[in-house]
Tab-separated table of N, CA, C and O in Angstrom:
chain	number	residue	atom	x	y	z
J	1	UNK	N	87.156	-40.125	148.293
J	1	UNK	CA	86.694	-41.480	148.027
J	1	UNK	C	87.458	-42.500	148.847
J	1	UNK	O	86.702	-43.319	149.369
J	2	UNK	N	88.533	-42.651	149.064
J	2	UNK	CA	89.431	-43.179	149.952
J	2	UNK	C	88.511	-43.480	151.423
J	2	UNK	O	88.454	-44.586	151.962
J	3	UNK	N	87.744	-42.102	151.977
J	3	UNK	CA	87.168	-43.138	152.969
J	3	UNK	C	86.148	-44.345	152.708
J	3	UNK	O	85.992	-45.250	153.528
J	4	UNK	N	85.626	-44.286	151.767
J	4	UNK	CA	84.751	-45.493	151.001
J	4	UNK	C	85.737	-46.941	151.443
J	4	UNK	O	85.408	-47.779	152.282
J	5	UNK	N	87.143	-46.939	150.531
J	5	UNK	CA	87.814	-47.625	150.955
J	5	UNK	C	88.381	-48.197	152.260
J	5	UNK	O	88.760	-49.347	152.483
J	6	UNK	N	88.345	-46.918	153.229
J	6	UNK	CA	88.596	-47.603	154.436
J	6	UNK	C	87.508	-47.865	155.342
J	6	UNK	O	87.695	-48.236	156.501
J	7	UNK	N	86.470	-47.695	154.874
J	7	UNK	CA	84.963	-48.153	155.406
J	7	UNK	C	84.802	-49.676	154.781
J	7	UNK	O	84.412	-50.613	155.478
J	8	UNK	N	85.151	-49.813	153.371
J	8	UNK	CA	85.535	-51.209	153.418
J	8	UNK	C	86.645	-52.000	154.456
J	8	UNK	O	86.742	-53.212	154.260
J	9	UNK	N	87.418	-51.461	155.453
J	9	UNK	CA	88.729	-52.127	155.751
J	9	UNK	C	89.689	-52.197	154.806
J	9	UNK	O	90.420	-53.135	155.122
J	10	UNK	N	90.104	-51.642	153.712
J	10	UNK	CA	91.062	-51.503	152.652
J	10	UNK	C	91.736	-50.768	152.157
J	10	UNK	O	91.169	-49.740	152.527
J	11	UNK	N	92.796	-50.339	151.401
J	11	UNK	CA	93.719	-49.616	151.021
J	11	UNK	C	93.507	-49.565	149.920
J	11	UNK	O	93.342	-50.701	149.474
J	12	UNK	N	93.376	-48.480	148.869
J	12	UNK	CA	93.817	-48.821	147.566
J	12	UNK	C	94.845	-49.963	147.047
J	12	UNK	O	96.043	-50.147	147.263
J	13	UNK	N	93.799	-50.713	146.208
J	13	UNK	CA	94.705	-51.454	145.729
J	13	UNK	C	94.554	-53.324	146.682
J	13	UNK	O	94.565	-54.455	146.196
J	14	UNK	N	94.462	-52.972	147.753
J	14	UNK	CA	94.713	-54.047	148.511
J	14	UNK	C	93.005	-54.491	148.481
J	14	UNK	O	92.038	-53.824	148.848
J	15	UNK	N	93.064	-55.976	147.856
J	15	UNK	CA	91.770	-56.762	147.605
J	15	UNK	C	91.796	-58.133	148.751
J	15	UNK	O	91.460	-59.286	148.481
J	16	UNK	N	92.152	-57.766	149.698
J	16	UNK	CA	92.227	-58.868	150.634
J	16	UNK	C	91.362	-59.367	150.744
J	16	UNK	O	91.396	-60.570	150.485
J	17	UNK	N	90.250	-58.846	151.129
J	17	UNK	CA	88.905	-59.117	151.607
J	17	UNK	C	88.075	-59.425	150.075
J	17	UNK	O	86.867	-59.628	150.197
J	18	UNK	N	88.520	-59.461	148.965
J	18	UNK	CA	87.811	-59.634	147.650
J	18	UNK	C	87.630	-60.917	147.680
J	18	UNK	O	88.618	-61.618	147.902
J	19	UNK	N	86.367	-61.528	147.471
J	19	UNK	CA	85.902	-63.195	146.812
J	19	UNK	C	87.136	-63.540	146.329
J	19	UNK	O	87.872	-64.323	146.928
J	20	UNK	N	87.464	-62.928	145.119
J	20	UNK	CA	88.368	-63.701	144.264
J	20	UNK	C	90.134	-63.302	144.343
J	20	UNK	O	91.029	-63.665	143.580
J	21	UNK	N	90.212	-62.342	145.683
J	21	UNK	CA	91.665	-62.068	146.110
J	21	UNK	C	92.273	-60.861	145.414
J	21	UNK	O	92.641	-59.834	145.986
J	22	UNK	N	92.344	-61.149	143.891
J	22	UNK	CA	93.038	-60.505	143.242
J	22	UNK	C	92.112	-60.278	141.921
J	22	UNK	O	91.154	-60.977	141.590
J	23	UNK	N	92.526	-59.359	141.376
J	23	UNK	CA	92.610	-59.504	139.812
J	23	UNK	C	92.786	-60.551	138.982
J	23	UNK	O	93.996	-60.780	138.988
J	24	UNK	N	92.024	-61.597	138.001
J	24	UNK	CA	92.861	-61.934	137.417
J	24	UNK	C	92.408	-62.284	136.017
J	24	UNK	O	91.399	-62.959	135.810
J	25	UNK	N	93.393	-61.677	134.810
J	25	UNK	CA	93.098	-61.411	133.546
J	25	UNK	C	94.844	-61.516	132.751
J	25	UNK	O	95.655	-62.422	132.944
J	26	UNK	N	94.973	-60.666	132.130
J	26	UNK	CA	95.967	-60.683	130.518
J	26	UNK	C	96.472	-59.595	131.278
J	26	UNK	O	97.680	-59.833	131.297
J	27	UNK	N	96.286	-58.542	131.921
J	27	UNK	CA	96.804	-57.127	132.332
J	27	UNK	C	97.698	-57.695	133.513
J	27	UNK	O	97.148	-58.476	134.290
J	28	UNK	N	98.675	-57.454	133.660
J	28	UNK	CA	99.693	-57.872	135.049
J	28	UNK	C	99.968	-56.567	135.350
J	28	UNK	O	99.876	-56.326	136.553
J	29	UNK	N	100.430	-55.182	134.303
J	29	UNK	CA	100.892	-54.065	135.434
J	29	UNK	C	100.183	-52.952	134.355
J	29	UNK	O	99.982	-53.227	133.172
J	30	UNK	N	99.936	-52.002	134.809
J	30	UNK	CA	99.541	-50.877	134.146
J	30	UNK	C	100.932	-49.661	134.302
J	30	UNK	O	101.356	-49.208	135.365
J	31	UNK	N	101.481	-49.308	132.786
J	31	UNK	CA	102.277	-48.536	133.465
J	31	UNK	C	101.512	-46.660	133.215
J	31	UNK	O	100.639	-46.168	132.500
J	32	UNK	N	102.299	-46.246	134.080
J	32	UNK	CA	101.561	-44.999	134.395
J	32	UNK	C	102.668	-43.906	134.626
J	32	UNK	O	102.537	-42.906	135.332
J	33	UNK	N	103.738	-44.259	133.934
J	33	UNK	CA	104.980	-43.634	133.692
J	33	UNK	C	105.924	-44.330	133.049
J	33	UNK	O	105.833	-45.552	132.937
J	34	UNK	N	107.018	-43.580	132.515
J	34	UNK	CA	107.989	-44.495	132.191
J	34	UNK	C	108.670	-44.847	132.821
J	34	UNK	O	109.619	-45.413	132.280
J	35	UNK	N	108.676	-44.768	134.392
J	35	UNK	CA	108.955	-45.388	135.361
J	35	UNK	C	108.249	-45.764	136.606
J	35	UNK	O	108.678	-45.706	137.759
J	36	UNK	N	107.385	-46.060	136.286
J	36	UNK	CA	106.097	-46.121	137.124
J	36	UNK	C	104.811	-47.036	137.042
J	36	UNK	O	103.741	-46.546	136.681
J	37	UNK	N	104.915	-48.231	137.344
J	37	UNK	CA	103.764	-48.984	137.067
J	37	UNK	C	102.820	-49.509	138.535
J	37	UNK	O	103.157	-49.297	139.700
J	38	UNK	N	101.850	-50.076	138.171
J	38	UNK	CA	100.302	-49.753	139.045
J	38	UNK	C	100.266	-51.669	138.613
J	38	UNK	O	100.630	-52.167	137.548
J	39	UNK	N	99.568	-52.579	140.141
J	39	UNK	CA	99.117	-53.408	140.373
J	39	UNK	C	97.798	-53.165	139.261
J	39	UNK	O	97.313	-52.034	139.239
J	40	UNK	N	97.290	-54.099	138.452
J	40	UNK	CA	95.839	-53.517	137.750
J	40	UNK	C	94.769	-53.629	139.054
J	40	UNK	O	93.793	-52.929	138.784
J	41	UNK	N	94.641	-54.179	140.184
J	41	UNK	CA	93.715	-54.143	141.786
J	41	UNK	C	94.150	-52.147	141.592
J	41	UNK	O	93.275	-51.380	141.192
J	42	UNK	N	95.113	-51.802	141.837
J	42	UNK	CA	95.204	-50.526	142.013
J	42	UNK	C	94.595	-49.619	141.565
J	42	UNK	O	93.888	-48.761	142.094
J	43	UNK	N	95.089	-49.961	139.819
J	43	UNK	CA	94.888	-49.528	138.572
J	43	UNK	C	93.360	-49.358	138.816
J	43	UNK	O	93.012	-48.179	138.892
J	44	UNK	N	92.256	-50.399	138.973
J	44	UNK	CA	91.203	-50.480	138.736
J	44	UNK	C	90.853	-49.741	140.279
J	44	UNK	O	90.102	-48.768	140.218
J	45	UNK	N	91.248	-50.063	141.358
J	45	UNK	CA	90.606	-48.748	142.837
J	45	UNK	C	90.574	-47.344	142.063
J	45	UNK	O	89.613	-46.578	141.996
J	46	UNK	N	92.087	-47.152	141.386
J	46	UNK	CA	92.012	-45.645	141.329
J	46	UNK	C	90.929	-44.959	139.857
J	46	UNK	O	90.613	-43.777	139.728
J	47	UNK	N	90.602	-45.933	139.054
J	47	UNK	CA	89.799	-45.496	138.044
J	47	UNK	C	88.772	-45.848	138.348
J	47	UNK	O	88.032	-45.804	137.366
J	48	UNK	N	88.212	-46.241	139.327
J	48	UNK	CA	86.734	-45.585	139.790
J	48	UNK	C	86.666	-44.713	140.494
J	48	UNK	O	85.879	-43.805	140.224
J	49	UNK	N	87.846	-44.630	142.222
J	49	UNK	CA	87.509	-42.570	142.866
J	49	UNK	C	88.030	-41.793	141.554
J	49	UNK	O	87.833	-40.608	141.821
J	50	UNK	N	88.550	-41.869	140.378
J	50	UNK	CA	88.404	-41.117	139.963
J	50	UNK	C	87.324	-40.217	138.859
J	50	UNK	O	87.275	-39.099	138.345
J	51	UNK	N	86.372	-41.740	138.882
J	51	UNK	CA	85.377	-41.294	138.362
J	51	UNK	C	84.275	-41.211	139.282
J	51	UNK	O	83.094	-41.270	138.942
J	52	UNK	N	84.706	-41.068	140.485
J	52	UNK	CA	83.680	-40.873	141.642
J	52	UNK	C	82.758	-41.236	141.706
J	52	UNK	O	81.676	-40.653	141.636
J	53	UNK	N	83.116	-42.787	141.925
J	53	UNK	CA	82.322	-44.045	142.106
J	53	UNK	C	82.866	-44.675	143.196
J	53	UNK	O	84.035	-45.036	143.062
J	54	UNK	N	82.438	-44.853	144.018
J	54	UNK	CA	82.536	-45.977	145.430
J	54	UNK	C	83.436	-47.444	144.944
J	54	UNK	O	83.238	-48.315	144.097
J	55	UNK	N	84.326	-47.228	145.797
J	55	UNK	CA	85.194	-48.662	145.839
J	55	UNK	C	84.303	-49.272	146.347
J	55	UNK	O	83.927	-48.999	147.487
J	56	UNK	N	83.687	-50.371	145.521
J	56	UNK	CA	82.734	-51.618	146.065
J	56	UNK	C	83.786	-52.851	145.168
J	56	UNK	O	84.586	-52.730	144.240
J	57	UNK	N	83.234	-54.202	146.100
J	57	UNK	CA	83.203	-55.317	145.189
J	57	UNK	C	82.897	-55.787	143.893
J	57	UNK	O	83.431	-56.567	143.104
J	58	UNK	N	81.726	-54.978	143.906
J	58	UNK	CA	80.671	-54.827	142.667
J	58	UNK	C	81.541	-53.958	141.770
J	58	UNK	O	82.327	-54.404	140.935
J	59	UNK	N	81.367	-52.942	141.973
J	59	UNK	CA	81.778	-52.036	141.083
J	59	UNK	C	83.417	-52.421	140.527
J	59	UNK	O	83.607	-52.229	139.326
J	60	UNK	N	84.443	-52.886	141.248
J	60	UNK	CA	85.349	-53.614	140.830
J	60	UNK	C	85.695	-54.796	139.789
J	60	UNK	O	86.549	-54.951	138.916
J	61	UNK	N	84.174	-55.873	140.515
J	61	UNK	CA	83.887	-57.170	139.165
J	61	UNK	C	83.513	-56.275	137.761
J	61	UNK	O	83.633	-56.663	136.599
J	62	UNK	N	83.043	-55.006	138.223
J	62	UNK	CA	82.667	-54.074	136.752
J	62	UNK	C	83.767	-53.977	135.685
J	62	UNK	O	83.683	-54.291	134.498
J	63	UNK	N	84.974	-53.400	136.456
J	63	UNK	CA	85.907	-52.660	135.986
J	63	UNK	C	86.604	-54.091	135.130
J	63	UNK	O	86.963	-54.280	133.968
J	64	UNK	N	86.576	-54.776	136.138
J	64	UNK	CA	87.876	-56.036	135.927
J	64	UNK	C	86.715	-57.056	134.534
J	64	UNK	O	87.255	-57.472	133.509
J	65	UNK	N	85.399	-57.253	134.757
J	65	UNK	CA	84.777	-57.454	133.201
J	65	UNK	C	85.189	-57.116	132.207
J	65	UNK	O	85.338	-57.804	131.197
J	66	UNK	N	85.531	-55.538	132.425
J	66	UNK	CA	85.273	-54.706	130.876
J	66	UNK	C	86.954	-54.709	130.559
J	66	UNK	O	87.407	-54.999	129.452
J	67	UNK	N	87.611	-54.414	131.481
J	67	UNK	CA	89.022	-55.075	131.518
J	67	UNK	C	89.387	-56.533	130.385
J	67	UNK	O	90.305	-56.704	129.582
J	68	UNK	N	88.602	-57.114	130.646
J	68	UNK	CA	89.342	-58.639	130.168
J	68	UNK	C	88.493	-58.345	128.331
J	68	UNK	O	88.575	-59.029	127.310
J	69	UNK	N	87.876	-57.271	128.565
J	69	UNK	CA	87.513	-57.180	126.612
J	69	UNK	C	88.154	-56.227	125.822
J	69	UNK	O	87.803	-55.888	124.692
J	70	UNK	N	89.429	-55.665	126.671
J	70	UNK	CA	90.451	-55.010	126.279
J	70	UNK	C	91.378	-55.964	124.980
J	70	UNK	O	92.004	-56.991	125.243
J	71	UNK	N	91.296	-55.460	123.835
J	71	UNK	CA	92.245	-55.556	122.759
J	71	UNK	C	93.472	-55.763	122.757
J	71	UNK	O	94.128	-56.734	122.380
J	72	UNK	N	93.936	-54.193	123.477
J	72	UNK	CA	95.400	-54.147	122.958
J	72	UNK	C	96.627	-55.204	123.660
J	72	UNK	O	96.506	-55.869	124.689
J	73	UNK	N	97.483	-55.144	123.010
J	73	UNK	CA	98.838	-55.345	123.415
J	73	UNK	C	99.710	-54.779	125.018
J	73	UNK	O	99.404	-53.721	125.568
J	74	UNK	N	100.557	-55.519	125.436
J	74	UNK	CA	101.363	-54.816	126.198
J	74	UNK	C	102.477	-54.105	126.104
J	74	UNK	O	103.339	-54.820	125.594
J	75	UNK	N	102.774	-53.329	126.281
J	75	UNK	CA	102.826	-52.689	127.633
J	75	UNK	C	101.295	-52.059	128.117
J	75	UNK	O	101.355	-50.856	127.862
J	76	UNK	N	100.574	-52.231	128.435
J	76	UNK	CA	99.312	-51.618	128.936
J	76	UNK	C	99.714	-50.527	129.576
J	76	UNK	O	100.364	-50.610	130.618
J	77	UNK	N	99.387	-49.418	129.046
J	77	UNK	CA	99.354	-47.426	129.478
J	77	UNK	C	98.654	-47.500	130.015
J	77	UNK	O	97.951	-48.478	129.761
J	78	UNK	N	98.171	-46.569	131.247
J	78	UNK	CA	96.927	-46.308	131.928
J	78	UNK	C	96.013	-45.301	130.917
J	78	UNK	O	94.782	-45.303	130.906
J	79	UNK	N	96.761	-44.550	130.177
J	79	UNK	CA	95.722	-43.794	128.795
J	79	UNK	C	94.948	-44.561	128.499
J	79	UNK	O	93.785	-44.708	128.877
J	80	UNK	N	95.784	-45.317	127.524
J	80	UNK	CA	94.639	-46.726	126.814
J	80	UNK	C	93.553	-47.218	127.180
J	80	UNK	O	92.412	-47.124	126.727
J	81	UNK	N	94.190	-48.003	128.437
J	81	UNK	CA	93.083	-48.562	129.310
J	81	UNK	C	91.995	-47.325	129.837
J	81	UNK	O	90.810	-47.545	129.587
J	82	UNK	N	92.275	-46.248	130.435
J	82	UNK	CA	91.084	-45.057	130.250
J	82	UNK	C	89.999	-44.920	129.704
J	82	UNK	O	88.787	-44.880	129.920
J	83	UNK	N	91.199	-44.821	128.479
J	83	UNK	CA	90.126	-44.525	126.844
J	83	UNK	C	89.384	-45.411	126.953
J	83	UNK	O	88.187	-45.140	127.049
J	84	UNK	N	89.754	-46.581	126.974
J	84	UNK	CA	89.034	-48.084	126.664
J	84	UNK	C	87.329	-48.112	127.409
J	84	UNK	O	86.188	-48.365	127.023
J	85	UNK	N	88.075	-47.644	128.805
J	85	UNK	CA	86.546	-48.164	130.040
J	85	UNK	C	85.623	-46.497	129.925
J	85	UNK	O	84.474	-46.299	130.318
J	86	UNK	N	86.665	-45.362	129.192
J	86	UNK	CA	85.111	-44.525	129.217
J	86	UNK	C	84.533	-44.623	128.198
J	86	UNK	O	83.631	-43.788	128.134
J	87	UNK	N	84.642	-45.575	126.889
J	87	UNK	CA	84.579	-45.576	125.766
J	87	UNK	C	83.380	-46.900	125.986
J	87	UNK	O	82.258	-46.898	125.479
J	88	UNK	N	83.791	-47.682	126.621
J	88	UNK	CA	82.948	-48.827	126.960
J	88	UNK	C	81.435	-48.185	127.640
J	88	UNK	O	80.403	-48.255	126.972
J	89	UNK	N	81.439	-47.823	128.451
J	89	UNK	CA	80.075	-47.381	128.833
J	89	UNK	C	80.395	-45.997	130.186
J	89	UNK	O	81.379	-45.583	130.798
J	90	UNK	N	79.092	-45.717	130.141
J	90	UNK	CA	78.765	-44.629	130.970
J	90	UNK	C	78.551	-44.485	132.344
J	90	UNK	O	77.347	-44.685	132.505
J	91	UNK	N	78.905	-44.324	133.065
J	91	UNK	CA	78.059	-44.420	134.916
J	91	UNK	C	77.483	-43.772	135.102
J	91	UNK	O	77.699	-42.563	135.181
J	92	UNK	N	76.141	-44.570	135.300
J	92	UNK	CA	75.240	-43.770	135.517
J	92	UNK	C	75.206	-42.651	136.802
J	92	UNK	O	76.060	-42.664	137.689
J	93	UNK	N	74.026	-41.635	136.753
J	93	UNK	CA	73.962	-40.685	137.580
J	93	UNK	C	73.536	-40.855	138.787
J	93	UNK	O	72.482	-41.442	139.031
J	94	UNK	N	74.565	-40.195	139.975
J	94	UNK	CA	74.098	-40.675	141.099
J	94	UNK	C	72.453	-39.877	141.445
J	94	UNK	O	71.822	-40.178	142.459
């Protein structure tokens, strides 16, 4: 999926070229270890190739929507947040 990303001109994570630059919501870091935390731009690249979905713009304003109707508290886990967006809805079939 990564070449998706660099067919955009981009890196995981790096929203340069995004309308709105960055992320921006209640989530500032996702941690993904107990020593290990994730930009949520990252956070949100890597939980779509991993649901093997195309890094788009689109598909990003998706993630970062369903993002901001997130509940919990911080420290934000990348579990949680998981649970949260496969729990939220389905992607459809390519």
């Amino acid at each position: 999926m990564l070449d998706s990303a660099e067919h955009l001109g981009q890196a995981l994570g790096d929203w340069s070229g995004h309308p709105n630059k960055a992320y921006v919501g209640k989530i500032d870091r996702v941690l993904t270890s107990p020593t290990q935390a994730w930009t949520p731009e990252y956070y949100i690249d890597h939980y779509l190739q991993s649901h093997n979905r195309p890094v788009t713009h689109w598909n990003r304003n998706v993630v970062s929507a369903a993002l901001g109707k997130f509940t919990g508290r911080a420290p934000f886990k990348r579990w949680e947040l998981d649970e949260f967006l496969d729990a939220t809805w389905r992607f459809a079939p390519d």
